[in-house]
């Protein structure tokens, strides 16, 4: 996996996340916060978790490993109360990540990057593997969002990579 692959997968992730956010914006508040009894309960809380996780990993790539209480206090329904606030905050993370990637030397993808888990335990993975995890993590939770939207009786967005690759926004 090279930097071009990583950039394309993040472009896809941002495209698909935007589709999920747009679907969420069309829901009533009761639908958005409906507890489906899954890992992050509601559509809103799942999207909030996705954005918060992207932020945590970005912080780690910059040598900062936020503690659990700090990390999650920034990404709660209290601190980020609605889709508009979430979209704005998430957009900031995306812009910072794009800037980071635009200056990242290809050779750094293979570098082992240490970080602390939210538990405080030390860990380390190659940067490229951390980035692949972030992309995969978003895909997992977007699938949950799509499923929840469908359970509410609405047509969910098509967020599979195949659909992205077939759009005009995808680099060919």
Tab-separated table of C-alpha atoms in Angstrom:
chain	number	residue	atom	x	y	z
A	1	UNK	CA	0.000	0.000	0.000
A	2	UNK	CA	1.486	3.311	-1.068
A	3	UNK	CA	0.555	6.931	-0.420
A	4	UNK	CA	-1.633	7.101	-3.541
A	5	UNK	CA	-3.640	4.105	-2.262
A	6	UNK	CA	-3.984	5.653	1.201
A	7	UNK	CA	-5.127	8.963	-0.289
A	8	UNK	CA	-7.682	7.237	-2.504
A	9	UNK	CA	-9.066	5.236	0.420
A	10	UNK	CA	-9.357	8.365	2.564
A	11	UNK	CA	-11.061	10.159	-0.341
A	12	UNK	CA	-13.504	7.249	-0.520
A	13	UNK	CA	-14.016	7.311	3.250
A	14	UNK	CA	-14.784	11.041	3.186
A	15	UNK	CA	-17.192	10.577	0.256
A	16	UNK	CA	-19.002	7.720	1.998
A	17	UNK	CA	-19.054	9.493	5.378
A	18	UNK	CA	-20.621	12.501	3.664
A	19	UNK	CA	-23.353	10.243	2.249
A	20	UNK	CA	-24.019	8.831	5.727
A	21	UNK	CA	-24.144	12.331	7.251
A	22	UNK	CA	-26.472	13.532	4.492
A	23	UNK	CA	-28.809	10.611	5.165
A	24	UNK	CA	-28.747	11.453	8.874
A	25	UNK	CA	-29.576	15.104	8.158
A	26	UNK	CA	-32.860	14.020	6.559
A	27	UNK	CA	-34.023	12.140	9.675
A	28	UNK	CA	-36.225	13.407	12.467
A	29	UNK	CA	-34.570	13.894	15.841
A	30	UNK	CA	-36.366	10.835	17.245
A	31	UNK	CA	-35.084	8.687	14.348
A	32	UNK	CA	-31.564	10.101	14.630
A	33	UNK	CA	-31.365	9.255	18.335
A	34	UNK	CA	-33.398	6.026	18.274
A	35	UNK	CA	-31.594	3.341	20.336
A	36	UNK	CA	-31.142	0.282	18.136
A	37	UNK	CA	-29.405	-1.668	20.892
A	38	UNK	CA	-26.113	-1.943	18.999
A	39	UNK	CA	-22.606	-0.846	19.915
A	40	UNK	CA	-23.141	2.913	19.823
A	41	UNK	CA	-26.914	2.839	20.179
A	42	UNK	CA	-28.119	5.401	17.638
A	43	UNK	CA	-27.271	6.744	14.215
A	44	UNK	CA	-26.062	10.004	15.741
A	45	UNK	CA	-23.906	8.337	18.377
A	46	UNK	CA	-22.407	5.977	15.784
A	47	UNK	CA	-21.471	8.903	13.537
A	48	UNK	CA	-20.080	10.737	16.563
A	49	UNK	CA	-17.977	7.681	17.443
A	50	UNK	CA	-16.643	7.479	13.878
A	51	UNK	CA	-15.574	11.131	13.885
A	52	UNK	CA	-14.058	10.872	17.348
A	53	UNK	CA	-12.049	7.807	16.386
A	54	UNK	CA	-10.688	9.572	13.288
A	55	UNK	CA	-9.645	12.480	15.500
A	56	UNK	CA	-7.962	10.212	18.059
A	57	UNK	CA	-5.891	8.470	15.372
A	58	UNK	CA	-4.952	11.772	13.775
A	59	UNK	CA	-3.783	13.006	17.156
A	60	UNK	CA	-1.662	9.869	17.526
A	61	UNK	CA	-0.023	10.457	14.134
A	62	UNK	CA	1.023	13.836	15.450
A	63	UNK	CA	2.651	12.396	18.569
A	64	UNK	CA	-0.294	13.016	20.876
A	65	UNK	CA	-2.270	10.191	22.430
A	66	UNK	CA	-5.281	11.719	24.149
A	67	UNK	CA	-6.463	10.091	27.345
A	68	UNK	CA	-9.845	8.363	27.214
A	69	UNK	CA	-11.687	10.955	29.284
A	70	UNK	CA	-10.313	13.835	27.197
A	71	UNK	CA	-10.888	12.076	23.877
A	72	UNK	CA	-14.466	11.079	24.466
A	73	UNK	CA	-15.469	14.287	26.252
A	74	UNK	CA	-14.858	16.102	22.954
A	75	UNK	CA	-17.096	13.708	21.046
A	76	UNK	CA	-20.300	13.484	23.072
A	77	UNK	CA	-23.860	14.590	22.292
A	78	UNK	CA	-23.313	17.298	24.921
A	79	UNK	CA	-20.181	18.765	23.302
A	80	UNK	CA	-21.371	18.127	19.753
A	81	UNK	CA	-25.166	18.402	20.000
A	82	UNK	CA	-26.386	18.000	16.426
A	83	UNK	CA	-25.511	16.934	12.899
A	84	UNK	CA	-24.473	20.457	11.870
A	85	UNK	CA	-21.984	20.688	14.748
A	86	UNK	CA	-20.760	17.164	14.052
A	87	UNK	CA	-20.316	17.879	10.343
A	88	UNK	CA	-18.341	21.061	11.104
A	89	UNK	CA	-16.073	19.414	13.663
A	90	UNK	CA	-15.536	16.319	11.496
A	91	UNK	CA	-14.771	18.514	8.486
A	92	UNK	CA	-11.988	20.142	10.486
A	93	UNK	CA	-10.468	16.716	11.211
A	94	UNK	CA	-10.701	15.818	7.516
A	95	UNK	CA	-8.994	19.070	6.454
A	96	UNK	CA	-6.193	18.583	8.957
A	97	UNK	CA	-5.711	15.001	7.771
A	98	UNK	CA	-5.629	16.073	4.111
A	99	UNK	CA	-2.962	18.642	4.940
A	100	UNK	CA	-0.986	16.039	6.882
A	101	UNK	CA	-1.174	13.554	3.995
A	102	UNK	CA	-0.165	16.200	1.449
A	103	UNK	CA	3.139	16.677	3.294
A	104	UNK	CA	3.745	13.050	4.288
A	105	UNK	CA	6.812	11.430	2.712
A	106	UNK	CA	6.022	8.019	1.200
A	107	UNK	CA	8.765	6.412	3.303
A	108	UNK	CA	6.963	7.299	6.563
A	109	UNK	CA	4.111	4.908	5.791
A	110	UNK	CA	6.352	1.976	6.722
A	111	UNK	CA	7.558	3.632	9.945
A	112	UNK	CA	6.517	2.173	13.264
A	113	UNK	CA	4.537	4.849	15.104
A	114	UNK	CA	4.121	4.436	18.851
A	115	UNK	CA	0.947	5.552	20.611
A	116	UNK	CA	-1.005	4.985	23.780
A	117	UNK	CA	-4.291	3.146	23.719
A	118	UNK	CA	-7.222	4.813	25.443
A	119	UNK	CA	-6.478	2.514	28.380
A	120	UNK	CA	-3.070	4.210	28.646
A	121	UNK	CA	-1.193	1.090	27.533
A	122	UNK	CA	1.660	1.608	25.081
A	123	UNK	CA	1.304	0.245	21.571
A	124	UNK	CA	2.827	0.641	18.150
A	125	UNK	CA	1.925	-0.095	14.533
A	126	UNK	CA	3.224	0.940	11.151
A	127	UNK	CA	1.641	4.204	10.077
A	128	UNK	CA	0.115	2.599	6.980
A	129	UNK	CA	-1.546	-0.054	9.171
A	130	UNK	CA	-2.964	2.610	11.483
A	131	UNK	CA	-4.362	4.434	8.478
A	132	UNK	CA	-5.878	1.273	7.043
A	133	UNK	CA	-7.478	0.634	10.435
A	134	UNK	CA	-9.086	4.103	10.443
A	135	UNK	CA	-10.516	3.494	6.976
A	136	UNK	CA	-11.763	0.020	7.895
A	137	UNK	CA	-13.232	1.273	11.182
A	138	UNK	CA	-15.298	3.876	9.337
A	139	UNK	CA	-16.482	1.259	6.858
A	140	UNK	CA	-17.645	-1.000	9.682
A	141	UNK	CA	-19.656	1.710	11.397
A	142	UNK	CA	-21.039	3.184	8.168
A	143	UNK	CA	-22.471	-0.263	7.516
A	144	UNK	CA	-24.207	-0.037	10.867
A	145	UNK	CA	-25.575	3.414	9.996
A	146	UNK	CA	-26.863	2.131	6.657
A	147	UNK	CA	-28.553	-0.780	8.447
A	148	UNK	CA	-30.171	1.526	11.002
A	149	UNK	CA	-31.443	3.860	8.269
A	150	UNK	CA	-32.958	0.836	6.504
A	151	UNK	CA	-34.575	-0.375	9.752
A	152	UNK	CA	-36.258	3.014	10.077
A	153	UNK	CA	-37.887	2.370	6.707
A	154	UNK	CA	-35.815	4.797	4.648
A	155	UNK	CA	-33.684	4.161	1.585
A	156	UNK	CA	-30.077	4.161	2.834
A	157	UNK	CA	-27.214	5.628	0.852
A	158	UNK	CA	-25.012	3.332	-1.224
A	159	UNK	CA	-21.601	3.732	0.409
A	160	UNK	CA	-19.677	0.733	-0.928
A	161	UNK	CA	-16.275	1.367	-2.500
A	162	UNK	CA	-17.641	0.135	-5.837
A	163	UNK	CA	-20.124	3.015	-5.962
A	164	UNK	CA	-17.368	5.517	-5.193
A	165	UNK	CA	-15.113	4.079	-7.900
A	166	UNK	CA	-17.925	4.487	-10.425
A	167	UNK	CA	-18.502	8.190	-9.644
A	168	UNK	CA	-17.025	11.249	-11.281
A	169	UNK	CA	-15.302	12.250	-8.015
A	170	UNK	CA	-13.186	9.115	-7.869
A	171	UNK	CA	-9.689	9.468	-9.314
A	172	UNK	CA	-9.449	6.935	-12.114
